[in-house]
CSV table of C-alpha atoms and ligand atoms in Angstrom, one decimal:
chain,number,residue,atom,x,y,z
A,1,MET,CA,244.5,123.3,95.7
A,2,CYS,CA,244.1,121.2,92.7
A,3,TYR,CA,241.1,119.1,93.5
A,4,GLY,CA,237.6,119.9,94.6
A,5,ALA,CA,236.7,121.5,97.9
A,6,GLY,CA,236.1,118.9,100.6
A,7,VAL,CA,238.0,116.2,98.7
A,8,ASN,CA,240.6,115.2,101.2
A,9,ARG,CA,241.2,111.5,100.9
A,10,ILE,CA,242.4,108.9,98.4
A,11,ILE,CA,240.8,105.6,98.6
A,12,ALA,CA,242.9,102.7,97.3
A,13,ARG,CA,241.2,99.4,96.9
A,14,TYR,CA,242.9,96.0,96.5
A,15,HIS,CA,241.6,92.7,95.0
A,16,GLU,CA,244.0,89.9,95.2
A,17,ILE,CA,245.2,90.4,98.7
A,18,ALA,CA,241.8,90.0,100.0
A,19,LEU,CA,242.0,86.4,98.8
A,20,LYS,CA,245.2,85.6,100.6
A,21,ARG,CA,243.6,84.7,103.9
A,22,GLY,CA,246.5,83.5,105.9
A,23,ASN,CA,248.9,86.3,104.7
A,24,ARG,CA,246.4,89.1,104.6
A,25,GLN,CA,247.7,91.0,107.5
A,26,MET,CA,251.3,91.0,106.1
A,27,PHE,CA,250.0,92.1,102.7
A,28,VAL,CA,248.0,95.0,104.1
A,29,ARG,CA,250.9,96.2,106.2
A,30,GLN,CA,253.2,96.1,103.2
A,31,LEU,CA,250.8,97.9,101.0
A,32,VAL,CA,250.3,100.6,103.6
A,33,ASP,CA,254.0,101.0,103.9
A,34,ASN,CA,254.6,101.0,100.1
A,35,ILE,CA,251.9,103.7,99.5
A,36,GLY,CA,253.5,105.9,102.3
A,37,ARG,CA,256.8,105.4,100.7
A,38,ALA,CA,255.6,106.1,97.1
A,39,LEU,CA,254.0,109.2,98.1
A,40,ARG,CA,256.6,110.8,100.2
A,41,GLY,CA,257.0,114.5,99.4
A,42,THR,CA,253.4,114.9,97.8
A,43,GLY,CA,251.9,116.5,101.0
A,44,ILE,CA,249.9,113.4,102.3
A,45,ARG,CA,249.3,113.4,106.0
A,46,ARG,CA,248.6,109.7,106.8
A,47,VAL,CA,248.1,106.3,105.4
A,48,LYS,CA,245.8,104.0,107.2
A,49,SER,CA,244.1,100.7,106.6
A,50,ALA,CA,240.3,100.6,106.7
A,51,PRO,CA,238.4,97.4,106.0
A,52,GLY,CA,239.1,96.2,102.6
A,53,ARG,CA,240.8,99.5,101.4
A,54,ILE,CA,243.6,101.9,102.3
A,55,VAL,CA,242.8,105.5,103.1
A,56,VAL,CA,245.2,108.2,102.4
A,57,ALA,CA,244.5,111.6,104.1
A,58,LEU,CA,245.7,114.6,102.1
A,59,GLY,CA,247.3,117.7,103.5
A,60,LYS,CA,245.9,121.1,102.3
A,61,ASN,CA,248.5,121.5,99.5
A,62,ALA,CA,248.8,117.9,98.6
A,63,ASP,CA,250.1,117.5,94.9
A,64,TRP,CA,247.4,115.5,93.2
A,65,ALA,CA,249.4,115.5,89.9
A,66,SER,CA,252.4,113.6,91.4
A,67,ILE,CA,250.2,111.3,93.4
A,68,ARG,CA,248.3,110.4,90.4
A,69,GLU,CA,251.5,109.7,88.5
A,70,ARG,CA,253.1,107.6,91.4
A,71,LEU,CA,250.2,105.5,92.7
A,72,PRO,CA,249.7,103.4,89.5
A,73,LYS,CA,253.2,102.1,90.1
A,74,VAL,CA,252.3,100.7,93.5
A,75,PHE,CA,251.7,97.0,93.1
A,76,GLY,CA,248.7,95.6,95.0
A,77,ILE,CA,246.4,98.6,94.2
A,78,ALA,CA,243.4,97.5,92.1
A,79,ASN,CA,242.1,101.0,91.7
A,80,PHE,CA,242.1,104.4,93.5
A,81,ALA,CA,240.2,107.6,93.6
A,82,LEU,CA,240.0,111.0,95.2
A,83,ALA,CA,237.4,110.8,97.8
A,84,GLN,CA,235.5,112.9,100.3
A,85,ARG,CA,235.0,111.8,103.9
A,86,THR,CA,231.6,112.4,105.6
A,87,GLU,CA,229.8,111.4,108.7
A,88,ARG,CA,228.3,107.9,108.5
A,89,ASN,CA,224.7,108.8,107.7
A,90,ILE,CA,222.8,108.8,104.4
A,91,ASP,CA,221.9,112.5,104.6
A,92,ASP,CA,225.5,113.7,104.9
A,93,VAL,CA,226.6,111.3,102.2
A,94,THR,CA,223.8,112.5,99.8
A,95,ASP,CA,224.5,116.1,100.5
A,96,GLY,CA,228.2,115.6,99.9
A,97,VAL,CA,227.5,113.9,96.5
A,98,LEU,CA,225.0,116.6,95.4
A,99,ALA,CA,227.7,119.3,96.2
A,100,ALA,CA,230.3,117.3,94.3
A,101,VAL,CA,228.4,116.9,91.2
A,102,GLU,CA,227.5,120.5,91.0
A,103,GLY,CA,228.8,122.0,87.7
A,104,ARG,CA,229.6,118.6,86.2
A,105,GLN,CA,228.1,117.6,82.9
A,106,PHE,CA,227.0,114.0,82.5
A,107,ALA,CA,224.0,112.4,80.8
A,108,SER,CA,224.0,109.2,82.8
A,109,PHE,CA,225.4,107.9,86.1
A,110,ALA,CA,225.3,105.1,88.6
A,111,ILE,CA,225.8,104.8,92.2
A,112,HIS,CA,227.8,101.9,93.6
A,113,THR,CA,227.7,101.3,97.3
A,114,LYS,CA,230.0,99.1,99.2
A,115,ARG,CA,229.0,98.5,102.9
A,116,ALA,CA,232.0,97.3,105.0
A,117,ASP,CA,229.7,97.9,107.9
A,118,LYS,CA,226.8,95.5,107.8
A,119,SER,CA,225.1,97.1,110.8
A,120,PHE,CA,224.3,100.2,108.7
A,121,PRO,CA,220.4,100.5,108.7
A,122,LEU,CA,220.1,100.7,104.9
A,123,THR,CA,221.3,97.9,102.5
A,124,SER,CA,223.6,98.8,99.6
A,125,PRO,CA,220.8,98.8,97.0
A,126,GLU,CA,218.8,101.0,99.3
A,127,ILE,CA,221.6,103.6,99.7
A,128,ASN,CA,222.1,103.4,95.8
A,129,ALA,CA,218.3,104.2,95.4
A,130,VAL,CA,218.2,107.1,97.9
A,131,ILE,CA,221.3,108.8,96.6
A,132,GLY,CA,220.5,108.1,93.0
A,133,ALA,CA,217.0,109.7,93.3
A,134,ALA,CA,218.6,112.8,94.7
A,135,VAL,CA,221.2,113.1,91.9
A,136,LYS,CA,218.5,112.4,89.2
A,137,GLU,CA,216.3,115.2,90.6
A,138,LYS,CA,219.1,117.7,90.8
A,139,THR,CA,220.8,117.0,87.4
A,140,GLY,CA,218.2,115.4,85.3
A,141,ALA,CA,220.8,112.8,84.3
A,142,ALA,CA,219.6,109.2,83.6
A,143,VAL,CA,220.6,106.2,85.7
A,144,ASN,CA,222.7,103.7,83.6
A,145,LEU,CA,224.0,100.8,85.5
A,146,SER,CA,225.9,99.2,82.8
A,147,HIS,CA,227.8,102.1,81.0
A,148,PRO,CA,227.5,105.2,83.2
A,149,GLU,CA,229.2,108.2,82.2
A,150,LEU,CA,229.8,109.1,85.8
A,151,LEU,CA,230.4,106.4,88.4
A,152,ILE,CA,229.9,107.5,92.1
A,153,THR,CA,231.2,105.0,94.6
A,154,VAL,CA,230.0,105.2,98.2
A,155,GLU,CA,231.8,103.3,100.9
A,156,MET,CA,230.0,102.9,104.3
A,157,LEU,CA,232.6,102.0,106.9
A,158,PRO,CA,232.1,101.3,110.6
A,159,ARG,CA,232.9,104.8,111.7
A,160,GLU,CA,232.9,107.0,108.6
A,161,ALA,CA,231.7,107.2,105.1
A,162,PHE,CA,233.4,108.1,101.8
A,163,PHE,CA,232.4,108.8,98.2
A,164,SER,CA,234.4,109.3,95.1
A,165,LEU,CA,233.6,110.2,91.6
A,166,ASP,CA,236.5,109.1,89.3
A,167,LYS,CA,238.1,105.8,89.8
A,168,LEU,CA,241.6,105.3,88.2
A,169,PRO,CA,243.1,101.9,87.5
A,170,GLY,CA,245.9,100.6,89.7
A,171,ALA,CA,248.8,98.3,88.8
A,172,GLY,CA,247.3,95.1,90.2
A,173,GLY,CA,249.7,92.4,91.4
A,174,LEU,CA,250.9,92.0,94.9
A,175,PRO,CA,252.7,94.6,97.2
A,176,VAL,CA,256.5,94.6,96.6
A,177,GLY,CA,258.1,93.0,99.5
A,178,THR,CA,255.6,90.2,100.1
A,179,SER,CA,257.1,87.5,97.9
A,180,GLY,CA,260.8,87.6,98.9
A,181,ARG,CA,264.0,88.6,97.0
A,182,VAL,CA,265.3,87.6,93.6
A,183,VAL,CA,268.2,88.7,91.4
A,184,THR,CA,267.5,89.7,87.8
A,185,LEU,CA,270.1,89.3,85.1
A,186,LEU,CA,269.6,92.7,83.4
A,187,SER,CA,271.2,93.0,79.9
A,188,GLY,CA,270.8,96.2,78.0
A,189,GLY,CA,268.1,94.4,75.9
A,190,ILE,CA,264.3,94.7,75.7
A,191,ASP,CA,263.4,91.5,77.5
A,192,SER,CA,265.0,91.4,80.9
A,193,PRO,CA,263.6,94.8,82.2
A,194,VAL,CA,260.2,93.3,81.5
A,195,ALA,CA,261.1,90.1,83.3
A,196,ALA,CA,262.2,92.1,86.3
A,197,TRP,CA,258.9,94.1,86.3
A,198,ARG,CA,256.8,90.9,86.2
A,199,LEU,CA,258.5,89.6,89.3
A,200,MET,CA,258.2,92.9,91.1
A,201,ARG,CA,254.5,92.7,90.2
A,202,ARG,CA,254.3,89.5,91.9
A,203,GLY,CA,255.6,91.0,95.1
A,204,CYS,CA,259.4,90.4,94.8
A,205,ARG,CA,262.1,92.9,95.4
A,206,THR,CA,264.9,92.3,92.8
A,207,ASP,CA,268.6,93.1,92.7
A,208,PHE,CA,270.0,93.6,89.2
A,209,VAL,CA,273.1,92.1,87.8
A,210,HIS,CA,274.6,93.3,84.5
A,211,PHE,CA,277.6,91.8,82.7
A,212,HIS,CA,279.7,94.0,80.6
A,213,GLY,CA,282.6,93.3,78.2
A,214,ALA,CA,285.3,95.3,80.1
A,215,PRO,CA,288.1,95.6,79.5
A,216,PHE,CA,287.3,94.8,75.9
A,217,GLN,CA,284.2,96.9,75.3
A,218,ASP,CA,283.1,100.4,76.2
A,219,ARG,CA,280.7,101.6,78.8
A,220,ALA,CA,277.6,101.8,76.6
A,221,SER,CA,275.8,98.7,78.0
A,222,GLN,CA,276.6,99.7,81.5
A,223,GLU,CA,275.0,103.1,80.9
A,224,LYS,CA,271.9,101.4,79.5
A,225,ALA,CA,271.7,99.1,82.6
A,226,VAL,CA,271.9,102.1,84.9
A,227,GLU,CA,269.2,103.8,82.9
A,228,LEU,CA,266.9,100.7,83.1
A,229,ALA,CA,267.4,100.2,86.7
A,230,LYS,CA,266.4,103.9,87.3
A,231,VAL,CA,263.2,103.4,85.3
A,232,LEU,CA,262.4,100.2,87.4
A,233,THR,CA,263.3,101.6,90.8
A,234,PRO,CA,259.9,103.5,91.5
A,235,TYR,CA,258.2,100.0,91.6
A,236,GLN,CA,260.3,98.9,94.5
A,237,PHE,CA,261.7,102.1,95.9
A,238,GLU,CA,265.3,100.9,96.4
A,239,SER,CA,267.5,99.0,93.9
A,240,ARG,CA,271.0,97.8,93.6
A,241,LEU,CA,272.7,97.3,90.3
A,242,HIS,CA,275.7,94.9,90.4
A,243,LEU,CA,278.1,95.6,87.5
A,244,VAL,CA,280.3,92.6,86.6
A,245,ALA,CA,283.4,93.0,84.3
A,246,PHE,CA,282.9,89.9,82.3
A,247,GLY,CA,285.4,90.3,79.5
A,248,GLU,CA,288.3,88.3,81.1
A,249,VAL,CA,285.9,85.4,81.9
A,250,GLN,CA,285.0,85.5,78.2
A,251,ARG,CA,288.6,85.5,77.2
A,252,ASP,CA,289.3,82.4,79.4
A,253,ILE,CA,286.4,80.7,77.8
A,254,VAL,CA,287.5,81.6,74.3
A,255,ALA,CA,290.9,80.1,75.0
A,256,GLN,CA,289.4,76.8,75.9
A,257,VAL,CA,286.1,76.3,74.1
A,258,GLN,CA,285.0,76.0,70.4
A,259,ARG,CA,283.1,78.9,68.9
A,260,PRO,CA,279.6,77.4,68.6
A,261,PHE,CA,279.6,76.5,72.3
A,262,ARG,CA,280.7,79.8,73.7
A,263,VAL,CA,277.4,81.4,74.2
A,264,VAL,CA,276.0,78.6,76.4
A,265,LEU,CA,279.2,78.6,78.5
A,266,TYR,CA,279.1,82.5,78.9
A,267,ARG,CA,275.6,82.0,80.2
A,268,ARG,CA,276.5,79.2,82.6
A,269,MET,CA,279.2,81.6,84.0
A,270,MET,CA,276.7,84.4,84.3
A,271,LEU,CA,274.3,82.3,86.2
A,272,ARG,CA,277.0,81.1,88.5
A,273,ILE,CA,278.2,84.6,89.3
A,274,ALA,CA,274.6,85.7,89.7
A,275,ALA,CA,274.0,82.9,92.0
A,276,ALA,CA,276.9,84.0,94.2
A,277,ILE,CA,275.5,87.5,94.3
A,278,ALA,CA,272.1,86.0,95.2
A,279,ARG,CA,273.6,84.3,98.1
A,280,GLN,CA,275.3,87.5,99.3
A,281,VAL,CA,272.0,89.5,99.2
A,282,GLY,CA,269.8,86.7,100.5
A,283,ALA,CA,267.8,86.1,97.2
A,284,GLN,CA,266.0,83.0,96.6
A,285,ALA,CA,265.8,82.7,92.7
A,286,LEU,CA,267.5,84.2,89.6
A,287,VAL,CA,265.3,85.9,86.9
A,288,THR,CA,266.1,86.1,83.2
A,289,GLY,CA,264.3,87.5,80.1
A,290,GLU,CA,264.5,84.3,78.1
A,291,SER,CA,261.7,83.3,75.9
A,292,LEU,CA,261.5,79.9,74.3
A,293,GLY,CA,263.0,79.7,70.8
A,294,GLN,CA,263.6,83.5,70.6
A,295,VAL,CA,267.3,83.1,69.7
A,296,ALA,CA,269.8,80.0,69.5
A,297,SER,CA,270.7,80.1,73.1
A,298,GLN,CA,267.0,79.8,74.1
A,299,THR,CA,266.1,76.4,72.8
A,300,LEU,CA,264.9,73.9,75.5
A,301,GLU,CA,268.2,72.0,75.2
A,302,ASN,CA,270.4,75.1,75.7
A,303,LEU,CA,268.2,76.4,78.5
A,304,THR,CA,268.6,73.1,80.3
A,305,ALA,CA,272.4,73.1,79.7
A,306,ILE,CA,272.5,76.7,81.0
A,307,GLU,CA,270.5,76.3,84.1
A,308,SER,CA,272.2,73.1,85.1
A,309,ALA,CA,275.2,75.2,86.2
A,310,VAL,CA,273.4,76.4,89.3
A,311,SER,CA,271.1,74.8,91.9
A,312,ILE,CA,269.2,78.0,92.7
A,313,PRO,CA,265.9,78.2,90.8
A,314,VAL,CA,266.0,80.2,87.5
A,315,LEU,CA,262.7,82.0,86.8
A,316,ARG,CA,261.8,83.0,83.3
A,317,PRO,CA,258.6,84.9,83.3
A,318,LEU,CA,258.6,85.7,79.6
A,319,ILE,CA,259.2,82.1,78.5
A,320,GLY,CA,255.8,81.8,76.7
A,321,MET,CA,255.6,85.3,75.3
A,322,ASP,CA,256.3,86.6,71.7
A,323,LYS,CA,258.7,89.3,71.1
A,324,GLN,CA,255.9,91.7,70.1
A,325,GLU,CA,254.1,91.1,73.3
A,326,ILE,CA,257.2,91.8,75.3
A,327,SER,CA,258.0,94.9,73.2
A,328,ASP,CA,254.5,96.3,73.9
A,329,GLN,CA,255.0,95.8,77.6
A,330,ALA,CA,258.4,97.4,77.5
A,331,GLU,CA,256.8,100.4,75.8
A,332,ARG,CA,254.2,100.7,78.4
A,333,LEU,CA,256.8,100.3,81.1
A,334,GLY,CA,259.0,103.0,79.6
A,335,THR,CA,262.1,100.9,79.1
A,336,PHE,CA,261.9,100.3,75.3
A,337,GLU,CA,263.5,103.5,74.3
A,338,THR,CA,266.5,102.7,76.3
A,339,SER,CA,266.7,99.1,75.5
A,340,ILE,CA,266.9,99.8,71.7
A,341,LEU,CA,269.8,102.2,72.0
A,342,PRO,CA,272.9,100.7,70.4
A,343,ASP,CA,275.5,99.1,72.6
A,344,GLN,CA,278.1,96.3,72.6
A,345,ASP,CA,276.4,93.3,74.1
A,346,CYS,CA,279.1,91.3,75.8
A,347,CYS,CA,277.6,88.0,74.5
A,348,GLN,CA,278.5,89.0,71.0
A,349,LEU,CA,282.2,89.1,72.0
A,350,PHE,CA,284.0,86.2,70.3
A,351,VAL,CA,281.0,84.3,69.1
A,352,PRO,CA,279.9,83.1,65.7
A,353,ARG,CA,276.7,84.3,64.0
A,354,HIS,CA,275.1,80.8,64.3
A,355,PRO,CA,275.9,79.3,67.8
A,356,ALA,CA,275.1,75.7,68.6
A,357,THR,CA,271.3,75.4,69.2
A,358,ARG,CA,271.4,72.0,71.0
A,359,MET,CA,274.1,71.7,73.6
A,360,SER,CA,273.6,68.9,76.1
A,361,VAL,CA,274.2,69.2,79.8
A,362,ASP,CA,277.1,66.7,79.4
A,363,ALA,CA,278.6,68.5,76.5
A,364,ALA,CA,278.5,71.8,78.5
A,365,ARG,CA,280.2,70.1,81.5
A,366,ALA,CA,282.8,68.4,79.1
A,367,ALA,CA,283.6,71.8,77.5
A,368,GLU,CA,284.3,73.3,80.9
A,369,VAL,CA,286.7,70.7,82.3
A,370,ASP,CA,289.8,72.8,81.7
A,371,LEU,CA,288.3,76.0,83.0
A,372,ASP,CA,289.1,77.2,86.6
A,373,VAL,CA,285.5,77.9,87.2
A,374,SER,CA,285.7,78.9,90.9
A,375,GLY,CA,288.7,81.0,90.3
A,376,MET,CA,286.8,82.9,87.5
A,377,ILE,CA,283.8,83.5,89.8
A,378,GLU,CA,286.0,84.8,92.5
A,379,GLN,CA,287.8,87.2,90.2
A,380,ALA,CA,284.7,88.6,88.8
A,381,LEU,CA,283.2,89.1,92.3
A,382,GLU,CA,286.4,90.9,93.5
A,383,ARG,CA,285.9,93.6,91.0
A,384,LEU,CA,282.2,94.0,91.3
A,385,GLU,CA,280.8,97.5,91.4
A,386,VAL,CA,277.4,98.3,92.9
A,387,VAL,CA,275.2,101.2,92.1
A,388,SER,CA,272.3,102.1,94.3
A,389,PHE,CA,269.1,103.8,93.4
A,390,GLU,CA,266.3,105.3,95.5
A,391,PHE,CA,262.7,106.6,94.8
A,392,PRO,CA,261.6,109.1,95.7
A,393,GLN,CA,265.0,110.5,96.0
A,394,GLY,CA,266.4,111.8,99.3
A,395,ILE,CA,263.1,113.0,100.8
A,396,ALA,CA,262.7,112.3,104.6
A,397,GLY,CA,259.2,111.0,105.3
A,398,LYS,CA,256.9,112.8,107.8
A,399,ILE,CA,253.9,110.6,107.1
A,400,ARG,CA,252.1,108.9,109.8
A,401,ILE,CA,251.6,105.2,109.0
A,402,GLU,CA,248.7,103.5,110.7
A,403,LEU,CA,248.8,99.7,110.5
A,404,PRO,CA,246.0,97.5,111.0
A,405,ALA,CA,245.6,96.0,114.6
A,406,ALA,CA,246.7,92.4,114.9
A,407,ALA,CA,244.2,90.3,113.1
A,408,PRO,CA,242.1,87.8,114.9
A,409,ALA,CA,243.4,84.4,114.2
B,501,ATP,P1,267.4,90.9,76.5
B,501,ATP,O1,266.5,91.7,75.6
B,501,ATP,O2,266.8,90.8,77.8
B,501,ATP,O3,268.8,91.1,76.3
B,501,ATP,P2,267.7,88.9,74.4
B,501,ATP,O4,266.6,88.5,73.6
B,501,ATP,O5,268.7,89.8,73.9
B,501,ATP,O6,267.2,89.3,75.8
B,501,ATP,P3,269.8,87.2,75.2
B,501,ATP,O7,270.7,88.3,75.0
B,501,ATP,O8,270.0,85.8,74.7
B,501,ATP,O9,268.3,87.5,74.9
B,501,ATP,O10,269.7,87.0,76.8
B,501,ATP,C1,268.8,86.2,77.5
B,501,ATP,C2,268.8,86.6,79.0
B,501,ATP,O11,270.0,86.4,79.6
B,501,ATP,C3,268.5,88.1,79.2
B,501,ATP,O12,267.1,88.4,79.2
B,501,ATP,C4,269.2,88.3,80.4
B,501,ATP,O13,268.3,88.0,81.5
B,501,ATP,C5,270.4,87.5,80.5
B,501,ATP,N1,271.5,88.3,79.8
B,501,ATP,C6,272.0,88.2,78.6
B,501,ATP,N2,273.1,89.1,78.6
B,501,ATP,C7,273.2,89.7,79.7
B,501,ATP,C8,274.1,90.7,80.3
B,501,ATP,N3,275.2,91.2,79.5
B,501,ATP,N4,274.0,90.9,81.6
B,501,ATP,C9,273.0,90.5,82.3
B,501,ATP,N5,272.1,89.6,81.9
B,501,ATP,C10,272.2,89.2,80.6
B,502,MG,MG1,270.4,90.5,75.0
């Protein structure tokens, strides 16, 4: 076993969902479900909701290394720690803590108690004082409440107690599945995977749509989109990538529209096709990686001309971010390396180096009058390819999920 004797639980704590009173039940259910899903195949026995936290029971041979790698991708978790369960009395908790700190070197420590059970005879500060005195006597370490080298967290719940020694940061955000479904336009670039991640972090499941230049360009951009979708899938467990051959749509636009206006018109067609896919998959919004002023197509005028092609909301979570901030986020996310691989971006097909920076909605509509817009959408949808992704892959779950009882109104 790769963790200390007696350590047989993981406690995952959440912040934000505690605030969402009306929806709390739904959030906790989804978080319990998502944790169970993320940890499939790691040897956990059970996931249950306890007041204010989720408790994961570990099997004898649970794989802590994998658990530790996967849990930071589960949105909704503020922090998590390996923990030991004991009886709900101060002597058992103290004995457990003393055994756990045995052999560990630390000059200072703090005890932080949370009492979900207010009927417990000692208050939190009293529990801190009792256990703290025992640890101090046994180890000689000093109490340091502001910057302890070792933080010992004690949780008194109604029927049991837990303590844990090393708290790890969680991903924050809201559990995926609590905020509905969106469709992200995933190019092979740096920005759009970050945009998708931001929406997933706010609880959305997302489908991905990638437009490629077939039959006029090679498969490089599609391979990048596949790779990016793979990296993003552990955050939502299942993904679909819709691959749209866009070359012929572009050719039709080129035949009718002057060079400087082509990028805006390409984008309007992309949004229309993505909106049709959104209707098919029951998504409520589109997501792009646009950031204000980053390139010619992302001026306020052009963004307005682009989004006026559809009635579904277009979400742009990166609109106020600098390229450097987005790139840093992409590095942390693990998409940067793939995003910077060379490819043929279909938007570069048949466009000038300096496209129009200010196209009005009226000008965009006027430029499209001779295009068979609905025919083009239909054609693109007919040839749609869909790739599915799953994480963890193909592992049947044998994990018991215990959901909270119906909440009192
Ligand atoms: P990115 O790094 O996301 O490609 P970018 O800075 O290159 O962004 P643009 O290429 O102008 O910006 O694209 C703006 C947004 O339009 C992208 O973030 C993406 O959401 C969408 N988009 C652009 N090209 C494609 C494409 N080929 N397939 C799907 N979406 C696209
Ligand atoms: Mg791009």
